[in-house]
Amino acid sequence: DRSEVISRTGPVKARALLGHVGVSKLRSFLEARVEDSYRRNVARIVPLLQTELRLTESKLRATDDELQSLSLDRLRASANAYRELFAKELCMAIEGTVKANPEMFGETLDMEQIRGGSYLHQEQVQSEAWQQVMETEVGNVKHKLYGGAQYNRAMRE
């Protein structure tokens, strides 16, 4: 566009007309709009980028930790510790000293009576006198017991 104006009007007259020819004004206008839009949105973009940076860095640290845990020495130490624990637990199981969590495997007296049944009728078991005898003579009625403690409670009952 510029070369066409210069060739038709001459270099002297073309100087006054060149500002109005072509897309240079449109280009500078669009560049100014893009820069303004960018400057207005920088305040919103930077925190998002910082958040992404923190997330990416934490994922990188987790990956590095995981890779470090895969070293031959750490794997060998972990395998040895597991082997020792397994051998110890196996020995205890063979000797009969396995410890079970009473909260998980234990039963209250009500649970025992429901599962195992009762020699008394339902009305007798639910009477207030029976409940008082259970609490004073048997004890641990509401506690979950397992193993020997549960056996001793059954014997007291």
mmCIF file of C-alpha atoms in Angstrom:
data_model
loop_
_atom_site.group_PDB
_atom_site.id
_atom_site.type_symbol
_atom_site.label_atom_id
_atom_site.label_comp_id
_atom_site.label_asym_id
_atom_site.label_seq_id
_atom_site.Cartn_x
_atom_site.Cartn_y
_atom_site.Cartn_z
ATOM 1 C CA ASP A 1 0.000 0.000 0.000
ATOM 2 C CA ARG A 2 2.718 2.472 0.908
ATOM 3 C CA SER A 3 4.776 1.830 -2.173
ATOM 4 C CA GLU A 4 1.734 2.348 -4.372
ATOM 5 C CA VAL A 5 0.984 5.763 -2.784
ATOM 6 C CA ILE A 6 4.620 6.861 -3.092
ATOM 7 C CA SER A 7 4.787 5.829 -6.754
ATOM 8 C CA ARG A 8 1.579 7.710 -7.666
ATOM 9 C CA THR A 9 1.958 10.900 -5.625
ATOM 10 C CA GLY A 10 5.692 11.175 -5.199
ATOM 11 C CA PRO A 11 7.734 10.998 -2.003
ATOM 12 C CA VAL A 12 7.012 14.549 -0.841
ATOM 13 C CA LYS A 13 3.208 14.418 -1.041
ATOM 14 C CA ALA A 14 3.135 10.788 0.108
ATOM 15 C CA ARG A 15 4.379 11.724 3.601
ATOM 16 C CA ALA A 16 1.101 13.421 4.456
ATOM 17 C CA LEU A 17 -0.974 10.551 3.084
ATOM 18 C CA LEU A 18 0.943 7.551 4.435
ATOM 19 C CA GLY A 19 -0.622 7.813 7.933
ATOM 20 C CA HIS A 20 -4.036 7.199 6.411
ATOM 21 C CA VAL A 21 -3.096 4.326 4.100
ATOM 22 C CA GLY A 22 -2.975 0.607 4.931
ATOM 23 C CA VAL A 23 -3.571 -1.211 8.175
ATOM 24 C CA SER A 24 -0.959 0.477 10.344
ATOM 25 C CA LYS A 25 -3.579 2.382 12.379
ATOM 26 C CA LEU A 26 -5.682 -0.751 12.766
ATOM 27 C CA ARG A 27 -2.603 -2.693 13.821
ATOM 28 C CA SER A 28 -1.570 -0.126 16.439
ATOM 29 C CA PHE A 29 -5.187 0.079 17.701
ATOM 30 C CA LEU A 30 -5.422 -3.720 18.084
ATOM 31 C CA GLU A 31 -2.026 -3.901 19.765
ATOM 32 C CA ALA A 32 -3.119 -1.246 22.265
ATOM 33 C CA ARG A 33 -6.363 -3.162 22.967
ATOM 34 C CA VAL A 34 -4.528 -6.434 23.527
ATOM 35 C CA GLU A 35 -2.023 -4.763 25.848
ATOM 36 C CA ASP A 36 -4.805 -3.062 27.852
ATOM 37 C CA SER A 37 -6.717 -6.337 28.154
ATOM 38 C CA TYR A 38 -3.562 -8.112 29.283
ATOM 39 C CA ARG A 39 -2.774 -5.460 31.909
ATOM 40 C CA ARG A 40 -6.346 -5.589 33.263
ATOM 41 C CA ASN A 41 -6.274 -9.393 33.591
ATOM 42 C CA VAL A 42 -2.771 -9.738 35.035
ATOM 43 C CA ALA A 43 -4.138 -9.338 38.562
ATOM 44 C CA ARG A 44 -6.409 -12.352 37.992
ATOM 45 C CA ILE A 45 -3.957 -14.455 36.007
ATOM 46 C CA VAL A 46 -0.972 -14.243 38.381
ATOM 47 C CA PRO A 47 -2.713 -15.870 41.409
ATOM 48 C CA LEU A 48 -3.963 -18.685 39.179
ATOM 49 C CA LEU A 49 -0.468 -19.247 37.848
ATOM 50 C CA GLN A 50 0.963 -19.175 41.387
ATOM 51 C CA THR A 51 -1.585 -21.766 42.520
ATOM 52 C CA GLU A 52 -0.707 -23.996 39.595
ATOM 53 C CA LEU A 53 2.978 -23.546 40.396
ATOM 54 C CA ARG A 54 2.452 -24.624 44.026
ATOM 55 C CA LEU A 55 0.400 -27.661 42.977
ATOM 56 C CA THR A 56 2.981 -28.675 40.419
ATOM 57 C CA GLU A 57 5.827 -28.263 42.920
ATOM 58 C CA SER A 58 4.010 -30.392 45.522
ATOM 59 C CA LYS A 59 3.376 -33.101 42.924
ATOM 60 C CA LEU A 60 7.034 -32.952 41.956
ATOM 61 C CA ARG A 61 8.103 -33.325 45.611
ATOM 62 C CA ALA A 62 5.730 -36.298 46.043
ATOM 63 C CA THR A 63 7.143 -37.904 42.913
ATOM 64 C CA ASP A 64 10.712 -37.313 44.119
ATOM 65 C CA ASP A 65 9.860 -38.855 47.501
ATOM 66 C CA GLU A 66 8.334 -41.849 45.771
ATOM 67 C CA LEU A 67 11.405 -42.274 43.597
ATOM 68 C CA GLN A 68 13.654 -42.015 46.660
ATOM 69 C CA SER A 69 11.634 -44.732 48.388
ATOM 70 C CA LEU A 70 12.312 -47.016 45.444
ATOM 71 C CA SER A 71 16.045 -47.069 46.078
ATOM 72 C CA LEU A 72 17.520 -50.532 46.489
ATOM 73 C CA ASP A 73 18.622 -49.949 50.087
ATOM 74 C CA ARG A 74 15.225 -48.707 51.235
ATOM 75 C CA LEU A 75 13.417 -51.544 49.451
ATOM 76 C CA ARG A 76 15.767 -54.072 51.046
ATOM 77 C CA ALA A 77 15.260 -52.558 54.513
ATOM 78 C CA SER A 78 11.472 -52.525 54.035
ATOM 79 C CA ALA A 79 11.471 -56.163 52.885
ATOM 80 C CA ASN A 80 13.624 -57.185 55.852
ATOM 81 C CA ALA A 81 11.344 -55.393 58.320
ATOM 82 C CA TYR A 82 8.284 -57.044 56.787
ATOM 83 C CA ARG A 83 9.980 -60.463 56.886
ATOM 84 C CA GLU A 84 10.837 -60.030 60.578
ATOM 85 C CA LEU A 85 7.290 -58.907 61.423
ATOM 86 C CA PHE A 86 5.801 -61.820 59.495
ATOM 87 C CA ALA A 87 8.082 -64.336 61.220
ATOM 88 C CA LYS A 88 7.237 -62.862 64.638
ATOM 89 C CA GLU A 89 3.464 -62.943 63.957
ATOM 90 C CA LEU A 90 3.701 -66.493 62.590
ATOM 91 C CA CYS A 91 5.555 -67.622 65.701
ATOM 92 C CA MET A 92 2.931 -65.984 67.923
ATOM 93 C CA ALA A 93 0.112 -67.622 65.918
ATOM 94 C CA ILE A 94 1.706 -71.043 66.273
ATOM 95 C CA GLU A 95 2.126 -70.518 70.023
ATOM 96 C CA GLY A 96 -1.492 -69.351 70.282
ATOM 97 C CA THR A 97 -0.869 -65.789 71.414
ATOM 98 C CA VAL A 98 -2.558 -63.909 68.597
ATOM 99 C CA LYS A 99 -4.069 -60.701 69.944
ATOM 100 C CA ALA A 100 -7.359 -59.589 68.430
ATOM 101 C CA ASN A 101 -8.841 -56.137 68.793
ATOM 102 C CA PRO A 102 -11.883 -56.442 71.104
ATOM 103 C CA GLU A 103 -13.522 -53.394 69.539
ATOM 104 C CA MET A 104 -13.507 -55.201 66.221
ATOM 105 C CA PHE A 105 -14.056 -58.847 67.206
ATOM 106 C CA GLY A 106 -15.489 -58.587 70.725
ATOM 107 C CA GLU A 107 -19.132 -58.882 71.735
ATOM 108 C CA THR A 108 -21.254 -57.302 74.419
ATOM 109 C CA LEU A 109 -23.399 -59.581 76.574
ATOM 110 C CA ASP A 110 -26.492 -58.647 74.539
ATOM 111 C CA MET A 111 -24.692 -59.561 71.319
ATOM 112 C CA GLU A 112 -23.646 -62.912 72.802
ATOM 113 C CA GLN A 113 -27.199 -63.707 73.883
ATOM 114 C CA ILE A 114 -28.615 -62.802 70.476
ATOM 115 C CA ARG A 115 -26.009 -64.837 68.603
ATOM 116 C CA GLY A 116 -25.769 -67.765 70.980
ATOM 117 C CA GLY A 117 -29.289 -67.806 72.315
ATOM 118 C CA SER A 118 -30.472 -67.772 75.913
ATOM 119 C CA TYR A 119 -31.968 -70.392 78.209
ATOM 120 C CA LEU A 120 -34.407 -67.837 79.571
ATOM 121 C CA HIS A 121 -37.545 -66.476 77.946
ATOM 122 C CA GLN A 122 -37.421 -62.997 76.412
ATOM 123 C CA GLU A 123 -39.500 -61.485 79.239
ATOM 124 C CA GLN A 124 -37.114 -62.834 81.892
ATOM 125 C CA VAL A 125 -34.016 -61.518 80.087
ATOM 126 C CA GLN A 126 -35.497 -58.061 79.675
ATOM 127 C CA SER A 127 -36.742 -57.739 83.245
ATOM 128 C CA GLU A 128 -35.190 -55.114 85.458
ATOM 129 C CA ALA A 129 -34.202 -57.656 88.105
ATOM 130 C CA TRP A 130 -32.254 -59.689 85.530
ATOM 131 C CA GLN A 131 -30.461 -56.582 84.257
ATOM 132 C CA GLN A 132 -29.497 -55.620 87.809
ATOM 133 C CA VAL A 133 -28.126 -59.125 88.490
ATOM 134 C CA MET A 134 -26.138 -58.989 85.252
ATOM 135 C CA GLU A 135 -24.590 -55.647 86.102
ATOM 136 C CA THR A 136 -23.687 -56.507 89.709
ATOM 137 C CA GLU A 137 -22.775 -60.193 89.480
ATOM 138 C CA VAL A 138 -21.475 -60.645 85.936
ATOM 139 C CA GLY A 139 -20.038 -57.210 85.146
ATOM 140 C CA ASN A 140 -18.763 -55.842 81.836
ATOM 141 C CA VAL A 141 -22.244 -56.196 80.352
ATOM 142 C CA LYS A 142 -21.888 -53.251 77.974
ATOM 143 C CA HIS A 143 -18.180 -53.795 77.191
ATOM 144 C CA LYS A 144 -17.040 -55.669 74.123
ATOM 145 C CA LEU A 145 -14.905 -58.596 75.249
ATOM 146 C CA TYR A 146 -13.010 -61.208 73.292
ATOM 147 C CA GLY A 147 -11.186 -64.434 74.078
ATOM 148 C CA GLY A 148 -10.398 -65.232 77.702
ATOM 149 C CA ALA A 149 -12.208 -62.189 79.085
ATOM 150 C CA GLN A 150 -15.336 -63.154 77.184
ATOM 151 C CA TYR A 151 -15.034 -66.739 78.460
ATOM 152 C CA ASN A 152 -14.710 -65.548 82.089
ATOM 153 C CA ARG A 153 -17.773 -63.334 81.711
ATOM 154 C CA ALA A 154 -19.738 -66.294 80.310
ATOM 155 C CA MET A 155 -18.674 -68.386 83.291
ATOM 156 C CA ARG A 156 -19.812 -65.674 85.740
ATOM 157 C CA GLU A 157 -23.129 -65.483 83.920
#
